[in-house]
mmCIF file of C-alpha atoms in Angstrom:
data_model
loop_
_atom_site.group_PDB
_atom_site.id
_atom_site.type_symbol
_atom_site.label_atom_id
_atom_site.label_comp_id
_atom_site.label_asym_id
_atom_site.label_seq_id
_atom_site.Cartn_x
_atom_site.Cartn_y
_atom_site.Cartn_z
ATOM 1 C CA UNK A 1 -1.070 -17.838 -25.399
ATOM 2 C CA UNK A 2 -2.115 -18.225 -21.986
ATOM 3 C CA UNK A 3 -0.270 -21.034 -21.274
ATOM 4 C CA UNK A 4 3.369 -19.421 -23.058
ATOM 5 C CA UNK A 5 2.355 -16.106 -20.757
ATOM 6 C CA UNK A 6 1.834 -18.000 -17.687
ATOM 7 C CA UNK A 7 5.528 -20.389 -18.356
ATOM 8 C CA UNK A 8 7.054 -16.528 -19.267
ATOM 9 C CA UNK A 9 6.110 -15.298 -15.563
ATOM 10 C CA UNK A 10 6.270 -18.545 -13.517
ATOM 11 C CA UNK A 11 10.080 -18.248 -13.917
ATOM 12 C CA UNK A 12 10.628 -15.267 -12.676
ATOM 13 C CA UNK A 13 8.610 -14.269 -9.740
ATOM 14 C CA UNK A 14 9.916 -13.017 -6.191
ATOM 15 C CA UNK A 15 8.447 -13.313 -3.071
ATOM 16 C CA UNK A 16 5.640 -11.247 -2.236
ATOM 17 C CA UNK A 17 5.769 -9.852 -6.116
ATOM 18 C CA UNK A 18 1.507 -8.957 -6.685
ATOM 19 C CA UNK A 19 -0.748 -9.717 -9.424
ATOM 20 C CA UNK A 20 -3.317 -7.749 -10.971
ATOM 21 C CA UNK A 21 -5.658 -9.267 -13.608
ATOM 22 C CA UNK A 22 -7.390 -6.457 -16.174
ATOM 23 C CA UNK A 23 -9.330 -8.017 -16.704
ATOM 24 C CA UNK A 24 -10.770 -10.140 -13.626
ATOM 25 C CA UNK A 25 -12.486 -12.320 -16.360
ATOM 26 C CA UNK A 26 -8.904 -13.537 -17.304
ATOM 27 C CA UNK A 27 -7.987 -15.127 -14.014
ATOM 28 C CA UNK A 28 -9.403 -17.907 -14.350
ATOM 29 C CA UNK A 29 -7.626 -19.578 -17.535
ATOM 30 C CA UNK A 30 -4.277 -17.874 -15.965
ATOM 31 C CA UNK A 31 -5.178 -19.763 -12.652
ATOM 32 C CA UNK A 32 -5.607 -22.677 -14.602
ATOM 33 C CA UNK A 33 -1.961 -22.928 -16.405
ATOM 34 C CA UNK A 34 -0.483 -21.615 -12.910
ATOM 35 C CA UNK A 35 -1.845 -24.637 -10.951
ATOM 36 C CA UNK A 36 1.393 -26.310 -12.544
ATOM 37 C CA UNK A 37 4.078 -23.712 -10.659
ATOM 38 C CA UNK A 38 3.803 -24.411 -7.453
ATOM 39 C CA UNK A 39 6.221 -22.052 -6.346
ATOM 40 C CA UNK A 40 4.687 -18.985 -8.284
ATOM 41 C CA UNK A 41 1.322 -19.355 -6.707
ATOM 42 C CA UNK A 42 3.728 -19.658 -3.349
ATOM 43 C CA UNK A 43 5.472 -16.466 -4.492
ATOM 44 C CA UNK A 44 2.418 -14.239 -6.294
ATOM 45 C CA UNK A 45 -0.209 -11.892 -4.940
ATOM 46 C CA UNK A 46 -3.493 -11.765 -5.948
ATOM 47 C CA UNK A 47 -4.541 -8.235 -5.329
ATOM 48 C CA UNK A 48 -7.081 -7.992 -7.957
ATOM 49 C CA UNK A 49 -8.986 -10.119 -7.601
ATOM 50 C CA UNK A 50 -7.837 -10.345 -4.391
ATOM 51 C CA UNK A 51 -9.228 -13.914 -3.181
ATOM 52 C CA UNK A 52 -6.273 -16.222 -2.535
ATOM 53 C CA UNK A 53 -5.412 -18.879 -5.548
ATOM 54 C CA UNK A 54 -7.771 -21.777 -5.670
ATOM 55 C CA UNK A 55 -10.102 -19.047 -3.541
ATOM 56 C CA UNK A 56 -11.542 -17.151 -7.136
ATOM 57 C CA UNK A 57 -14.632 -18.891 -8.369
ATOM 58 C CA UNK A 58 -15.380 -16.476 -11.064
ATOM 59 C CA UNK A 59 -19.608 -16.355 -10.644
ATOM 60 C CA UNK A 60 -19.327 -16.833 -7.185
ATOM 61 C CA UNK A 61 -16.573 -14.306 -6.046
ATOM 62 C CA UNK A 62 -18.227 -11.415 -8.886
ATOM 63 C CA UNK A 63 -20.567 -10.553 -5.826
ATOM 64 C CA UNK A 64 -17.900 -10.123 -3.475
ATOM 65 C CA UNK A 65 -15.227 -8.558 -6.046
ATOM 66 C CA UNK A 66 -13.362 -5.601 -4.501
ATOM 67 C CA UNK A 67 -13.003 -2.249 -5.753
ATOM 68 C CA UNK A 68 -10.551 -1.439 -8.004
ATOM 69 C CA UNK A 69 -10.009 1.593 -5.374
ATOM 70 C CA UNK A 70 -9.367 -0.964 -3.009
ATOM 71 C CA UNK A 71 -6.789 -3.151 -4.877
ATOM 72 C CA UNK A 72 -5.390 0.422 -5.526
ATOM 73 C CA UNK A 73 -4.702 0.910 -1.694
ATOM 74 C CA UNK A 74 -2.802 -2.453 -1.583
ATOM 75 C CA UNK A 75 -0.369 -1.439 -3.845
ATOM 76 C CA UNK A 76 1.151 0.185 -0.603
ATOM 77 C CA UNK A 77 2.516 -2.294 0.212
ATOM 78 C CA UNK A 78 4.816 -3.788 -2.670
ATOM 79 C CA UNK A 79 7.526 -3.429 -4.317
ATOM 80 C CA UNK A 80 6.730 -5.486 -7.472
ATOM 81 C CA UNK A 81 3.768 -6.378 -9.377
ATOM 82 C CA UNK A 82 2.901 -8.007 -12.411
ATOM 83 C CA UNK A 83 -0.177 -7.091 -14.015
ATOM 84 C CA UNK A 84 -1.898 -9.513 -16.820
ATOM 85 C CA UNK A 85 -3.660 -7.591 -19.678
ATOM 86 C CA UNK A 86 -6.719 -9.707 -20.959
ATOM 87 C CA UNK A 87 -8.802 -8.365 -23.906
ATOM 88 C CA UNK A 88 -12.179 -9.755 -22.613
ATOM 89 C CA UNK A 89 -15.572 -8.184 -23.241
ATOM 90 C CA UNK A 90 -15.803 -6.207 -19.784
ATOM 91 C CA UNK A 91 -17.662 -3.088 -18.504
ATOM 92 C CA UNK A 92 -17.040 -3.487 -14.721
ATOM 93 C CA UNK A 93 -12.955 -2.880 -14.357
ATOM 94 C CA UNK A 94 -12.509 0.460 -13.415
ATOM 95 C CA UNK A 95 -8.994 0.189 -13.893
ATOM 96 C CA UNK A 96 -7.799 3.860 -13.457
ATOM 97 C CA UNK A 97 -7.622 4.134 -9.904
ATOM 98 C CA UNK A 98 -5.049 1.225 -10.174
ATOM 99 C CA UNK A 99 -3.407 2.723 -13.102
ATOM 100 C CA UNK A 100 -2.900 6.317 -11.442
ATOM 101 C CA UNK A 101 -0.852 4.585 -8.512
ATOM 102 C CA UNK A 102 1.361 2.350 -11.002
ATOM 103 C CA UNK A 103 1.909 4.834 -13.220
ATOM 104 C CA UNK A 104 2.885 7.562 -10.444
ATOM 105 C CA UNK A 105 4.886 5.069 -8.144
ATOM 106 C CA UNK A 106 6.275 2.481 -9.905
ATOM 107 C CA UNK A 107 8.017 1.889 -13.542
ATOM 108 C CA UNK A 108 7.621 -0.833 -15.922
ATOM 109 C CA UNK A 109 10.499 -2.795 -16.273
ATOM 110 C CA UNK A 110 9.304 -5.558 -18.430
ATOM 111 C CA UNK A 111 6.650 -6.079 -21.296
ATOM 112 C CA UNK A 112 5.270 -9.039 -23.015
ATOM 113 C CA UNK A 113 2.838 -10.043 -25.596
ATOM 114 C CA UNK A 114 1.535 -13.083 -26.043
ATOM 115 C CA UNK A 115 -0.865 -12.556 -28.826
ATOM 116 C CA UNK A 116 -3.056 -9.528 -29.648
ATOM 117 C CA UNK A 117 -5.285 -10.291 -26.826
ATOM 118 C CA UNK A 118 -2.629 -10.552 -23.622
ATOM 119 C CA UNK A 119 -0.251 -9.040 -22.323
ATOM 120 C CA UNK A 120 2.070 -8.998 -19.128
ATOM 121 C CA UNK A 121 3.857 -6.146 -17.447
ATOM 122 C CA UNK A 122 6.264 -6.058 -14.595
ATOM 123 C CA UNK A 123 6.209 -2.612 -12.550
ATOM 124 C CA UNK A 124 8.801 -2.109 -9.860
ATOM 125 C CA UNK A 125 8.650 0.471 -7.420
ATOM 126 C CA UNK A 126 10.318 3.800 -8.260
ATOM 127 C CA UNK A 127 12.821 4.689 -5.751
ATOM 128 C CA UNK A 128 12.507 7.015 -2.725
ATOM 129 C CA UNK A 129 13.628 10.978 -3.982
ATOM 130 C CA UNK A 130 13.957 11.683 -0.177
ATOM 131 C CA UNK A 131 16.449 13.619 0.605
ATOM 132 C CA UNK A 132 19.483 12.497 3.181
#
């Protein structure tokens, strides 16, 4: 599943689109099958965790993770993300603070499962309401 999700996304990404892992557990085996698309890991984000590609060592980089406040704040900042849905045994995601500024400011426009135990979303950012 990980490896079909990982082909699905690889194709499609643009630059600067971010990447959000819930949860962080399931980077690593998605790091794993992206090591293959060179130009994804060129094009994608990590904003949580945020630790550049090859960067994440999963024991290693828990004691430095960022908050998912943090991550939250970086959404500023793009226009597209993907976020990868992994159904790992995990108490330390606080993922609200994350989904409060992707459900406000940006709308899904694409949803896959890969499995009962993944999925992947693509949010794009909702356009300005400003007036002329």
């Amino acid at each position: 599943n990980c490896r079909a999700a990982v082909a699905s996304m690889a194709a499609r990404p643009q630059h600067g689109d971010g990447i959000i892992f819930f949860s962080h557990l399931g980077r690593q085996p998605f790091e794993y099958y992206l090591a293959s698309y060179e130009r994804a890991r060129r094009e994608l984000v990590p904003l949580y965790p945020g630790d550049r590609w090859s960067d994440y060592l999963p024991v290693l980089s828990e004691t430095r993770l960022e908050s998912t406040q943090e991550a939250a704040a970086e959404l500023e900042s793009f226009s597209r993300v993907w976020t990868v849905l992994l159904w790992f045994p995990n108490n330390h995601d606080d993922v609200r603070p994350i989904e409060r500024i992707l459900s406000r400011e940006f709308v899904e426009t694409d949803h896959k499962d890969f499995g009962t135990e993944m999925q992947i979303r693509l949010s794009e950012r909702r356009p300005s309401r400003r007036n002329p």
